[in-house]
Coordinates of C-alpha atoms and ligand atoms in Angstrom, one line a residue:
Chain A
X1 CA -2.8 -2.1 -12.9
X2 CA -3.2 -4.4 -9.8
X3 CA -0.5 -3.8 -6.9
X4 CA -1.6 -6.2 -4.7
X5 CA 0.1 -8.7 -6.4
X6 CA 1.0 -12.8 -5.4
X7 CA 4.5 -14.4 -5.8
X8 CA 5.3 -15.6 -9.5
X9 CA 5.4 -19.6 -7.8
X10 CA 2.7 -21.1 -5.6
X11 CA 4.8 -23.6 -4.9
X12 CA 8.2 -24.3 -3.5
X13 CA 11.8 -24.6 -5.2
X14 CA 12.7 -28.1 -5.9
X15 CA 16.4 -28.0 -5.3
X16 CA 18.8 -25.7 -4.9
X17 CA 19.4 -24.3 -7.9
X18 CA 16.0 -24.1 -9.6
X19 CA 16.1 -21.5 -6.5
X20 CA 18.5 -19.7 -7.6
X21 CA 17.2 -19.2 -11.2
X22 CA 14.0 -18.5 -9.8
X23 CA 15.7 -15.7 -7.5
X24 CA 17.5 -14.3 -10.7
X25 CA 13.9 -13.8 -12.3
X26 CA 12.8 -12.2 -9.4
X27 CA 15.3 -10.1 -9.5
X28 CA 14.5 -9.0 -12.8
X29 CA 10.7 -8.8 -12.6
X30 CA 11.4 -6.7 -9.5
X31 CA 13.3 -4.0 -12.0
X32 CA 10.3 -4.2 -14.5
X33 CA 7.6 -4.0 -11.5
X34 CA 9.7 -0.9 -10.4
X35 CA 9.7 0.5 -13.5
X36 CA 5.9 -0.1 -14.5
X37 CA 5.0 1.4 -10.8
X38 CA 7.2 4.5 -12.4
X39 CA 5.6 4.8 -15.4
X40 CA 1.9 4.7 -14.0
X41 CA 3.1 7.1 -11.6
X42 CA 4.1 9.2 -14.5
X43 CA 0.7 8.9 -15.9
X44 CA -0.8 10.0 -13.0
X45 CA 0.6 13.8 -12.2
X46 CA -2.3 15.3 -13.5
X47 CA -4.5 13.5 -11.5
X48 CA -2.7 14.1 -8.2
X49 CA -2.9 17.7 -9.2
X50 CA -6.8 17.3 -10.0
X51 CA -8.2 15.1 -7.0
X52 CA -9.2 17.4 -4.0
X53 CA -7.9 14.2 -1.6
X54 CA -4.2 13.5 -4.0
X55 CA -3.7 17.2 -3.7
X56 CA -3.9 17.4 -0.1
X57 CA -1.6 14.1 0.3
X58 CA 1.4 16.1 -2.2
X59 CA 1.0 19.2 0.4
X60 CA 1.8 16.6 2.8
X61 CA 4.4 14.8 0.9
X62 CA 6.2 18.3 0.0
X63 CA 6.4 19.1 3.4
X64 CA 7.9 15.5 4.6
X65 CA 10.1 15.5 2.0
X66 CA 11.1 19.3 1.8
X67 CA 10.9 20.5 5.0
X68 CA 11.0 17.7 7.5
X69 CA 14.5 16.8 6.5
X70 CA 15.7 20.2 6.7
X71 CA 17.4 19.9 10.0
X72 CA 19.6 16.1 9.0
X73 CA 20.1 17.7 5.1
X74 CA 21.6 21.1 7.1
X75 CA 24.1 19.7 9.4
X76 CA 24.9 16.7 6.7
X77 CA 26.2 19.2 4.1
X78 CA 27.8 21.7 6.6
X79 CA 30.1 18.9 7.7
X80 CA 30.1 17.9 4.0
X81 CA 31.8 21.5 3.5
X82 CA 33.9 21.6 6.4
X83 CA 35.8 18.3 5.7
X84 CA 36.0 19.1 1.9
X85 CA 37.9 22.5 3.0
X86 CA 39.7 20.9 5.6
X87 CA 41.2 18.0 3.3
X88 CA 42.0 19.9 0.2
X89 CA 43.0 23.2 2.4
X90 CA 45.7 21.5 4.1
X91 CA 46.7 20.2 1.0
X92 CA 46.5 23.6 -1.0
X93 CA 48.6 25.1 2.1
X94 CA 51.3 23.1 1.6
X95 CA 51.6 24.6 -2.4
X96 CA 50.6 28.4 -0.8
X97 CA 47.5 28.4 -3.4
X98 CA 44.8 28.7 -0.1
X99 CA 43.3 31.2 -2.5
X100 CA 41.6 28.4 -4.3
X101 CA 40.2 26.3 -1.7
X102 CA 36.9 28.4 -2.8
X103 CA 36.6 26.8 -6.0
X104 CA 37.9 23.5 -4.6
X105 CA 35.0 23.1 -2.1
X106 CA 32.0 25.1 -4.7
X107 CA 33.1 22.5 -7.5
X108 CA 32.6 19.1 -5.5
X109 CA 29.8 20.4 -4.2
X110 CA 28.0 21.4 -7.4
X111 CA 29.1 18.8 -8.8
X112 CA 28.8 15.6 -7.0
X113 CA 28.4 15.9 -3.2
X114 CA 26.0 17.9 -3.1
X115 CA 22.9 16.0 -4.8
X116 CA 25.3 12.7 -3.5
X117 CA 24.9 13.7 0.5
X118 CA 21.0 15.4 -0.2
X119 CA 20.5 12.1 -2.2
X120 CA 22.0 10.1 0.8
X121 CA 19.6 11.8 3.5
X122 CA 16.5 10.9 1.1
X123 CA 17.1 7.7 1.0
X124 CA 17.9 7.1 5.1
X125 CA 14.8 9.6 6.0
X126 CA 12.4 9.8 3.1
X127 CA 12.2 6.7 1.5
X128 CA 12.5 4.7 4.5
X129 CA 9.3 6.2 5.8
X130 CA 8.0 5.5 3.0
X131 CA 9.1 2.1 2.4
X132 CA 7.9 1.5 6.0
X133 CA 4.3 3.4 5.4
X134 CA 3.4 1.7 2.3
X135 CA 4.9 -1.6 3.7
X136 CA 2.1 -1.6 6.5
X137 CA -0.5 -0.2 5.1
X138 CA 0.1 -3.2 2.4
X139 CA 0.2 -5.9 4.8
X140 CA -3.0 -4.4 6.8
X141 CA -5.0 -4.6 3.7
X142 CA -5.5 -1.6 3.1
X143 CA -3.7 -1.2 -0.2
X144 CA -6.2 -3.9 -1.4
X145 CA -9.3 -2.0 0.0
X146 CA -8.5 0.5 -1.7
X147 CA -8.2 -1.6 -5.0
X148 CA -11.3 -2.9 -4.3
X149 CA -13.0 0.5 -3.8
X150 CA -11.3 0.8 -7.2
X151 CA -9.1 3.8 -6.0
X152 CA -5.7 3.1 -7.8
X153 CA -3.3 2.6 -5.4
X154 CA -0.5 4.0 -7.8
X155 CA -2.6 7.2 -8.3
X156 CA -3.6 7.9 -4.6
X157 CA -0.5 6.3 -2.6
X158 CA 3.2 6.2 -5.0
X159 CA 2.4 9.4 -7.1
X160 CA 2.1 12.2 -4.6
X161 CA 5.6 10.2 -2.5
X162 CA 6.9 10.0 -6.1
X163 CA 6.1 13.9 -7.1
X164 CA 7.2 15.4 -3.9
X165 CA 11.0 14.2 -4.1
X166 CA 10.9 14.8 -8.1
X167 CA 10.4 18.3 -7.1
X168 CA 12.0 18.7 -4.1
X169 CA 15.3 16.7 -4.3
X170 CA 16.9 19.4 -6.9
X171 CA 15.9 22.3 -3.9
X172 CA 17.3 20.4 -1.2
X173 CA 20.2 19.7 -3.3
X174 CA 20.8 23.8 -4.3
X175 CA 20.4 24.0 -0.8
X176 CA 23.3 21.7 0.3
X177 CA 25.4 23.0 -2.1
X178 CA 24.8 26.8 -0.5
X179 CA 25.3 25.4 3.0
X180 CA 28.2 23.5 2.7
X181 CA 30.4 26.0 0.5
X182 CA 29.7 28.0 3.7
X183 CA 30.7 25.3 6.2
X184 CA 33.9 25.6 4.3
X185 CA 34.2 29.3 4.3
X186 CA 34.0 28.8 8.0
X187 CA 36.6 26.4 8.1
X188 CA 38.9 28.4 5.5
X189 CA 38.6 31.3 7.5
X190 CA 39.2 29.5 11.6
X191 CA 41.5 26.9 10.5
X192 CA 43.5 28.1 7.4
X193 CA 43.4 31.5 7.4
X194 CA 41.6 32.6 4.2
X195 CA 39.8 35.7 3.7
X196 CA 36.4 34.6 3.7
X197 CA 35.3 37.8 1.3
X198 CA 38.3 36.0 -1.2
X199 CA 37.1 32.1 -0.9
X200 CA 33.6 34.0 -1.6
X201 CA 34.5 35.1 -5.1
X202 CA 36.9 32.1 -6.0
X203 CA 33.9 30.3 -5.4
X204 CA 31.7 32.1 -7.5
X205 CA 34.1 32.5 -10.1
X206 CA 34.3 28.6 -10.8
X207 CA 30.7 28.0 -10.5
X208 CA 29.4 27.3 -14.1
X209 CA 25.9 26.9 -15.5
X210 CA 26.6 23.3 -16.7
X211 CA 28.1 21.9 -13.6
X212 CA 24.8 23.6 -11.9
X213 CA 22.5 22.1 -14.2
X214 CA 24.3 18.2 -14.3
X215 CA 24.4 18.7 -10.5
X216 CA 20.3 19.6 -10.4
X217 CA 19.8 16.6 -12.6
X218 CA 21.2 14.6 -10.8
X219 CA 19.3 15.5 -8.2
X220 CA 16.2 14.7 -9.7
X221 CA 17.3 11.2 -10.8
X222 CA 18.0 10.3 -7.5
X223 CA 15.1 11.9 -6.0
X224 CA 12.6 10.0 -8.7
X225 CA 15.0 6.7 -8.0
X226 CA 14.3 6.7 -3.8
X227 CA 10.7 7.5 -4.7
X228 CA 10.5 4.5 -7.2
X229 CA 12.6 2.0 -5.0
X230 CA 10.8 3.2 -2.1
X231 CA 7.4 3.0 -3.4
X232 CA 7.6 -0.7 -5.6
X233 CA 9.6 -2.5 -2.1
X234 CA 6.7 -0.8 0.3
X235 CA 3.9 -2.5 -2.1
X236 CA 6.2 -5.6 -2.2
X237 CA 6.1 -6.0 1.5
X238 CA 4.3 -9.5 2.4
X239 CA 3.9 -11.7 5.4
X240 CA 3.7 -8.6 8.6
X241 CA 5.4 -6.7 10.8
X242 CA 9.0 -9.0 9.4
X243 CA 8.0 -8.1 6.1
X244 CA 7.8 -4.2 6.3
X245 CA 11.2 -4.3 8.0
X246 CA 13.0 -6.3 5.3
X247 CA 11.6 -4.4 2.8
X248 CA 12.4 -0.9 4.6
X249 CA 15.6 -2.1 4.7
X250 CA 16.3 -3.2 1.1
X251 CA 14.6 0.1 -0.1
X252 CA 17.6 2.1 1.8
X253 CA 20.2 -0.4 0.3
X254 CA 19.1 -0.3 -2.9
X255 CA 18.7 3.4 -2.8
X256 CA 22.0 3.9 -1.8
X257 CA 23.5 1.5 -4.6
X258 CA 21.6 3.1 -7.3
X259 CA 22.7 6.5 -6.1
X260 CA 26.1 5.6 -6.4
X261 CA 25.9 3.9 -9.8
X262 CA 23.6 6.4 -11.5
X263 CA 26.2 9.1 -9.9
X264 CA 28.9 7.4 -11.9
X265 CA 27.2 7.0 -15.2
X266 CA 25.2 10.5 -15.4
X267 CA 28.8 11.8 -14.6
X268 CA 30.3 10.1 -17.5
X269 CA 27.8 11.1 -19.9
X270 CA 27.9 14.9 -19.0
X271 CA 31.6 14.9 -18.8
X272 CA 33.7 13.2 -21.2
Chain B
X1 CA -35.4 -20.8 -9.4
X2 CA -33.0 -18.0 -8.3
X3 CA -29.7 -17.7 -10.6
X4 CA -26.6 -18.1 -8.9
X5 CA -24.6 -14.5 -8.8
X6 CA -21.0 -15.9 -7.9
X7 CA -20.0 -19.2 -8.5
X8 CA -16.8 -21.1 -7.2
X9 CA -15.9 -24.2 -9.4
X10 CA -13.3 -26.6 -7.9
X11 CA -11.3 -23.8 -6.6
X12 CA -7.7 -25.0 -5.6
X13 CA -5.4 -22.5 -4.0
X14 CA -1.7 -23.3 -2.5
X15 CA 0.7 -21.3 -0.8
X16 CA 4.3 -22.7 -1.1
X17 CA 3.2 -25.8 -2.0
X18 CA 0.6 -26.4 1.0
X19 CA -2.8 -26.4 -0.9
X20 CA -5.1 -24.3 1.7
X21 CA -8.4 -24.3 -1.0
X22 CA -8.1 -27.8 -2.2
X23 CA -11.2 -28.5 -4.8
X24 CA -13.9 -25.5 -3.3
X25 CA -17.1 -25.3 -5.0
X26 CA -20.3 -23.2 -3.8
X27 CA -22.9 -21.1 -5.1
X28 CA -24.3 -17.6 -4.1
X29 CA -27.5 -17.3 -5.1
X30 CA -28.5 -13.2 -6.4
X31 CA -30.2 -11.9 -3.2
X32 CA -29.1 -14.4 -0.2
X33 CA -27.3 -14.3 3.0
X34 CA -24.5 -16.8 2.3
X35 CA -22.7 -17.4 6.0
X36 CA -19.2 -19.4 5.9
X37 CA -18.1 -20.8 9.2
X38 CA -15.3 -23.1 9.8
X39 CA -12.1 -23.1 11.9
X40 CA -9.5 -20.5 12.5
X41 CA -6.9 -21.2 9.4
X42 CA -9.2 -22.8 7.3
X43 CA -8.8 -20.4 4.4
X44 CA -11.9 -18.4 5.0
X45 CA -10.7 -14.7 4.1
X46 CA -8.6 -16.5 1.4
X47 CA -11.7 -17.3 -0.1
X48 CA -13.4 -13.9 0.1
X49 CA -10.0 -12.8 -1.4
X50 CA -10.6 -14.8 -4.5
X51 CA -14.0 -13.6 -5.4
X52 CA -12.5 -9.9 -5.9
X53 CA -9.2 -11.5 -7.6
X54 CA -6.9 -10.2 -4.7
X55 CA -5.5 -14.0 -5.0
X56 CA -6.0 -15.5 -8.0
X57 CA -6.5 -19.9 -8.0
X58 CA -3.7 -22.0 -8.4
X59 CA -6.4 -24.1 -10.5
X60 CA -10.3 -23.9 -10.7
X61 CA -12.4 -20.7 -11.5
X62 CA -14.3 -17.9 -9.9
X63 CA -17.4 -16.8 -11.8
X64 CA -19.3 -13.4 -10.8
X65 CA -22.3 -12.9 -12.6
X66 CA -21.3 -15.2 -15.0
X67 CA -17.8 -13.1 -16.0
X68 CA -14.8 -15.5 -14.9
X69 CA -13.3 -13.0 -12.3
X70 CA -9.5 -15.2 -12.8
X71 CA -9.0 -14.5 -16.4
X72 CA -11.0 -11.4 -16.9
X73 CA -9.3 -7.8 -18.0
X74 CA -8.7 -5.0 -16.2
X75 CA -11.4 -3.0 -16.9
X76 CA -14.0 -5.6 -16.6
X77 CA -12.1 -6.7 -12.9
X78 CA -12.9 -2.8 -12.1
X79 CA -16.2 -2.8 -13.2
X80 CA -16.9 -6.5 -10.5
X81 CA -14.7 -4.5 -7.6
X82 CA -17.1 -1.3 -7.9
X83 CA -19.9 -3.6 -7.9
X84 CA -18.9 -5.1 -4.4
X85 CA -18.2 -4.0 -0.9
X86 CA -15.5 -5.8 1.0
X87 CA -15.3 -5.7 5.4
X88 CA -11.8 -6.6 5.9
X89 CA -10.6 -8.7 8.6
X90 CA -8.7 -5.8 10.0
X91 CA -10.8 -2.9 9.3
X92 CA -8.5 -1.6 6.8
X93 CA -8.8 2.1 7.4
X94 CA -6.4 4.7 6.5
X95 CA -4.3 6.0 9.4
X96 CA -4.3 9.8 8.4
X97 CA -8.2 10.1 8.1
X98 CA -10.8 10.4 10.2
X99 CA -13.5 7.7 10.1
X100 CA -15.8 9.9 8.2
X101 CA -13.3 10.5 5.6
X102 CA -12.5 6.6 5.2
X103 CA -16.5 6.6 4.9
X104 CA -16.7 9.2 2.2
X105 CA -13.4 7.9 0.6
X106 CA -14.9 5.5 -2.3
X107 CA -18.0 8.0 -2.7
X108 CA -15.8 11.0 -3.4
X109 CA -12.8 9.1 -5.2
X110 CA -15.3 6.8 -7.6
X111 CA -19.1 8.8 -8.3
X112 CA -19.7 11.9 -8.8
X113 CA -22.2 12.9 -6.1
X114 CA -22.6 16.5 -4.7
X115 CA -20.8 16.9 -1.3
X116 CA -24.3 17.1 0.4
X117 CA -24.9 13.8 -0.3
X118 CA -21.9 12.5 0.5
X119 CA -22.0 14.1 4.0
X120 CA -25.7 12.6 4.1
X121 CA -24.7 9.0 2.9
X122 CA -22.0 9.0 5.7
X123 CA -23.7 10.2 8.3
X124 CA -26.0 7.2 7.8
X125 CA -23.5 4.6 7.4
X126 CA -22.3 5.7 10.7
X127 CA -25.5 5.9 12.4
X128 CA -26.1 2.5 10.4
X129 CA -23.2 1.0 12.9
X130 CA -23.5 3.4 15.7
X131 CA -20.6 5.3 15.3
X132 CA -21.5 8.8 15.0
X133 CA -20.0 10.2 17.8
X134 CA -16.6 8.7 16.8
X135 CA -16.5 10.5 13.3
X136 CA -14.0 12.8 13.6
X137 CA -11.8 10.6 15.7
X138 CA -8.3 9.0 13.7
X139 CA -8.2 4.9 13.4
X140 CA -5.9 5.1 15.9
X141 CA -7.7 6.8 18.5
X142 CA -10.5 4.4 18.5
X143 CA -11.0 0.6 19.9
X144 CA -10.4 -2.5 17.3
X145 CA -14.1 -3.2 17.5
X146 CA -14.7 0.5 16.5
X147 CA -12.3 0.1 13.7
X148 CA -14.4 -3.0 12.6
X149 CA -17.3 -0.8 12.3
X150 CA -15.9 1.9 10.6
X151 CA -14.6 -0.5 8.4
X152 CA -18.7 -1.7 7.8
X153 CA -19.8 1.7 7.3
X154 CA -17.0 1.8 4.3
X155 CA -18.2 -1.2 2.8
X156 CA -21.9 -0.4 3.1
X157 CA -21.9 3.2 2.1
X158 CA -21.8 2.7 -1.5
X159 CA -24.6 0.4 -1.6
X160 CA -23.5 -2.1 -3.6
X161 CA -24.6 -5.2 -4.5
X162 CA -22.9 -7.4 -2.9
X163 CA -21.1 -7.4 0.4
X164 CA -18.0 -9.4 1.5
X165 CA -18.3 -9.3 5.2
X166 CA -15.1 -10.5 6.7
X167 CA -15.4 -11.4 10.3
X168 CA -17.9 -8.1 11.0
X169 CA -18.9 -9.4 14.8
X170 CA -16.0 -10.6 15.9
X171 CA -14.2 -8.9 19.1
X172 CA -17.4 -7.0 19.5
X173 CA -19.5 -7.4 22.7
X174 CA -23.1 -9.3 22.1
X175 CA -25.2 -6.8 22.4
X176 CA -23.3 -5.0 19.6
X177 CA -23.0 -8.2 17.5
X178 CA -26.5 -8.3 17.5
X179 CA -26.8 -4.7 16.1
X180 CA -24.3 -5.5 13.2
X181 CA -26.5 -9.0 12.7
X182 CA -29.2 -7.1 12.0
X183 CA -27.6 -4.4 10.3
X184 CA -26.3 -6.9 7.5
X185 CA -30.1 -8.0 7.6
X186 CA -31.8 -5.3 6.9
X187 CA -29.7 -4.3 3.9
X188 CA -30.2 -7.8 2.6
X189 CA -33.6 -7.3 2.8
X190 CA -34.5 -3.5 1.9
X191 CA -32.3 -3.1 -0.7
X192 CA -31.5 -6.5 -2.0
X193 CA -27.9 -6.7 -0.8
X194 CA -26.0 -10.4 -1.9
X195 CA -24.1 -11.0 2.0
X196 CA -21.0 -13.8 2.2
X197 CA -20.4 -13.2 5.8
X198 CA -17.5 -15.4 6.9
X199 CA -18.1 -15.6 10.7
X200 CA -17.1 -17.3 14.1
X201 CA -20.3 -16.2 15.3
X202 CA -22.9 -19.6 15.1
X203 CA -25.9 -18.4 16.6
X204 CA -25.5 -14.8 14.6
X205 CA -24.8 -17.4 11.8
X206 CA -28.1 -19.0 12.2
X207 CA -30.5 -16.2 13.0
X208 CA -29.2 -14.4 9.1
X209 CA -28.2 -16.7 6.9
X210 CA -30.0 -18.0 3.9
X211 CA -27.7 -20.7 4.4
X212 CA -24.2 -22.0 6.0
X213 CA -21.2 -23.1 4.2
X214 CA -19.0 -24.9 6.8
X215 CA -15.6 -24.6 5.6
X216 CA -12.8 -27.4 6.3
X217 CA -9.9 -28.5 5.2
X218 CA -10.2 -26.2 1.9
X219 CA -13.4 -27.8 0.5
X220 CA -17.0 -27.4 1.5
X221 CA -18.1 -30.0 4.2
X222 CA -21.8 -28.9 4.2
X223 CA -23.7 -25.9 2.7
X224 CA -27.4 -25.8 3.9
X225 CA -30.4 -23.8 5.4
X226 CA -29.8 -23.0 9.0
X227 CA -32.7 -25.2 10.2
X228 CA -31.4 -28.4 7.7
X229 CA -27.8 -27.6 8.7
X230 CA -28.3 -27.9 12.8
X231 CA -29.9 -31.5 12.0
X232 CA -27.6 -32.0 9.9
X233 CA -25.7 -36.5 10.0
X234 CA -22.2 -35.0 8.8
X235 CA -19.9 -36.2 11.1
X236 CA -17.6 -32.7 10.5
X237 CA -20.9 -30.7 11.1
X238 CA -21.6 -32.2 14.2
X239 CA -18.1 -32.2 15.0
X240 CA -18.4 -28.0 14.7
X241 CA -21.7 -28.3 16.2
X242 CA -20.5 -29.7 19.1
X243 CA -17.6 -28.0 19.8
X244 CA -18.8 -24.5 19.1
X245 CA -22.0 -25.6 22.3
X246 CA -19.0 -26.9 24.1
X247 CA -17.6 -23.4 23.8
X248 CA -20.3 -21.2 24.6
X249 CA -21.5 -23.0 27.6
Ligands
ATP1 N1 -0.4 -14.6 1.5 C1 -0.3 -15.8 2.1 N2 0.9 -16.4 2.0 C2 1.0 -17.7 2.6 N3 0.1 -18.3 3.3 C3 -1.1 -17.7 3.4 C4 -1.4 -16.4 2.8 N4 -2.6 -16.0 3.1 C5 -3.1 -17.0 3.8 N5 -2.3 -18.0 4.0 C6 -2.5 -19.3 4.7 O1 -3.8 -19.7 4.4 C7 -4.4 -20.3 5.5 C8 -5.8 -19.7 5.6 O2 -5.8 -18.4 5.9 P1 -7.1 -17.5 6.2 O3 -6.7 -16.1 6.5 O4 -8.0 -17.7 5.0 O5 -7.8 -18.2 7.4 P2 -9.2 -18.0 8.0 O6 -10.1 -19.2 7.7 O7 -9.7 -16.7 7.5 O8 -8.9 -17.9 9.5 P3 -9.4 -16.9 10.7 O9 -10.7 -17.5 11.1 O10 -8.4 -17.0 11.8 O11 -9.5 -15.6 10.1 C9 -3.6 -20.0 6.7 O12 -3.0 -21.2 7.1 C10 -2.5 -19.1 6.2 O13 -1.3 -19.4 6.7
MG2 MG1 -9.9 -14.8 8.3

């Protein structure tokens, strides 16, 4: 498959609204692009696994994505915690049932905000970068050179991106979930006046093996989504230094949409 | 007779309506040093870009060894790219290697050669564009005319058949030009390499070519041996003519 690819019209739109249709294609051969540059990716693993030079690129790739964002994915879900046990603390205060504000906090963690805020910090610090990366290197040529030394693009450049936050998105997000349900110990504890050793085992009581696993998989969904959107708008950029930045910027955007929606509906098929 | 290897046939190309190839038709003949000069904007890398099918025609056709390169599959478009070495405008190198590993890249990623050889091949193309001591230096860390060269040493390493040389002299100083002139040369001549080198650089222009395409508004104004294109009676030939001496002195 090529990825250096030219705009479906060579000409201009001849009023208004043959623009517009044309802009609804687009927007649908966009989705199928995406989903093709998914699929090959797909194809690829092994090979990224195989190739001395693709190996040493998902090293890299796991580090960016795993480690690098470490720091922003830390104090993101702390905060996460703290508000969550401040909000529904006060509230539980009010009824004298502080004793749950363990399982309050551990259960919309687990089970939406955490792979929501680790999603979130993909999205702004990930698959910018690579949004922004890929963006450059296609409107330096260097995508195509690598077409023409018949190095797949798709194999070299969007699978390793593609692999690392498949695999990493579902740690970071286990890792949110760990560091905010102590951000709200901290706050139970200072602010409310729980025992922390009680919010611990509250906690731990609620947390369930489903809610876990739904949470993880969400996770990945959103991890292979940014990786996807990220990858197809950097190939997508066009016409320099303008290009890579609208393209950075609609990768974040349309990150952050499909987060949301694929949020709602892998919520509504694991819980009914 | 020699055959013709690639072969453009009424080539049209527009972007957004503006037609920048309008009716382009040439021949390269198997073994010759095609140059193509013409004025900034005139669609000369659009033109390299076609023969590889990194743009494809609005209408016309692109023939490469007698496969039409437009409507051709996948695997046959693979087997014309690995058969062809391509000098971007820009150099084209990836940021996070060194220029050796750009080098080595298409050797290790497409044949199956022993590292040895590998190490050997680009340690030559280097030489080849006297950039040896810069091998281990990133893309970034070295001048534009450096990246140019790296870029050369990519496209010659696999020692294809035929080279796309996009601008190779330009922003390098003369005495460095005249290396790469040869260079390009030399690999025409020892191993039989088919050159388009699209160039700014007339007097390079007329000490390699075969023969000179000049280039202008999308078609081809004049295509001719160096010595029948100077004495050329086209009044766009004399036009560039004159204007390139008006430059230089
Ligand atoms: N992807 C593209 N989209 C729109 N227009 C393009 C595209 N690529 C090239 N063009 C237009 O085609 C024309 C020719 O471009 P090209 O890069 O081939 O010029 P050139 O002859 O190589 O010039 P130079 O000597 O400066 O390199 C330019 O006017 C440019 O605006
Ligand atoms: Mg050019």
């Amino acid at each position: 498959m090529t990825v250096v690819r030219e705009p479906i019209w060579d000409d201009a739109p001849a009023g208004r609204l043959q623009g517009v249709a044309r802009h609804s294609v687009g927007l649908f051969a966009s989705f199928g692009w995406a989903a093709h540059i998914l699929w090959e990716s797909v194809l690829s693993f092994p090979g990224v696994v195989c190739r001395r030079n693709s190996r040493a690129d998902l090293v890299k790739q796991l580090y960016v994505t795993g480690i690098r964002t470490l720091p922003v994915v830390t104090v993101v879900s702390l905060f996460m915690g703290m508000i969550l046990a401040l909000q529904v603390g006060l509230e539980l205060r009010r009824f004298n049932q502080e004793i749950y504000l363990g399982a309050a906090v551990m259960l919309s963690l687990v089970r939406e905000m955490g792979p929501f805020s680790c999603g979130l910090c993909l999205a702004a610090c990930v698959g910018s970068a690579i949004a922004a990366e890929l963006g450059t290197m296609k409107v330096n040529d260097e995508v195509a050179a690598l077409e023409i030394m018949s190095i797949s693009p798709i194999r070299f450049l969007a699978a390793p991106r593609i692999l690392a936050l498949f695999l990493m998105a579902p740690v970071l997000s286990f890792y949110c979930c760990v560091i905010g349900t102590i951000g709200g110990g901290v706050v139970g504890v200072t602010q409310l006046g729980v025992d922390f050793a009680q919010y611990m085992s509250s906690a731990i009581s609620i947390a369930d093996t489903k809610d876990l696993f739904v949470g993880l998989l969400k996770a990945v969904v959103f991890g292979v989504v940014i990786g996807t959107v990220s990858v197809a708008e950097g190939f997508g950029a066009d016409l320099g230094a303008t290009g890579v930045g609208k393209s950075t910027q609609r990768s974040v955007i349309v990150s952050f949409l499909m987060i949301l929606m694929l949020g709602y509906m892998v919520t509504r098929m694991c819980y009914r | 007779m020699p055959e013709a290897l690639i072969r453009f046939e009424n080539v049209t190309k527009r972007f957004r309506g503006t037609a920048v190839l309008d009716g382009l038709t040439f021949d390269v003949m198997k073994g010759e040093v095609l140059c193509v000069v013409g004025p900034s904007g005139t669609g000369k890398s659009v033109t390299l870009k076609h023969l590889v099918r990194l743009l494809t025609p609005t209408s016309g056709r692109v023939f490469f060894d007698g496969t039409d390169v437009t409507s051709c599959d996948g695997r046959t478009l693979q087997r014309i790219r690995g058969r062809i070495g391509y000098l971007f405008q820009g150099g084209a190198l990836l940021a996070w290697m060194t220029v050796a590993e750009n080098v080595a890249l298409p050797l290790e990623e497409c044949t199956d050669l022993p590292d040895a050889e590998i190490e050997r091949r680009v340690a030559k193309a280097l030489e080849d564009v006297e950039l040896s001591a810069a091998a281990d230096k990133y893309p970034a860390e070295i001048s534009g005319g450096m990246q140019k060269r790296a870029g050369l040493a990519r496209a010659i390493v696999r020692e294809s058949d035929v080279v796309l040389y996009d601008e190779p002299t330009s922003g390098l100083d003369p005495v460095t030009s005249v290396t790469i002139n040869r260079l390009i040369r030399k690999l025409n001549h020892e191993l039989g390499i088919t050159s388009v080198v699209v160039t700014h650089d007339l007097q390079g222009a007329l000490t390699i070519a075969d023969r000179i395409l000049l280039l202008k508004g999308g078609r081809c104004v004049e295509c001719s041996t160096p010595e029948n294109f100077v004495k050329s009676e086209s009044r766009d030939v004399r036009e560039f003519l004159a204007a390139m001496k008006g430059e230089t002195i």
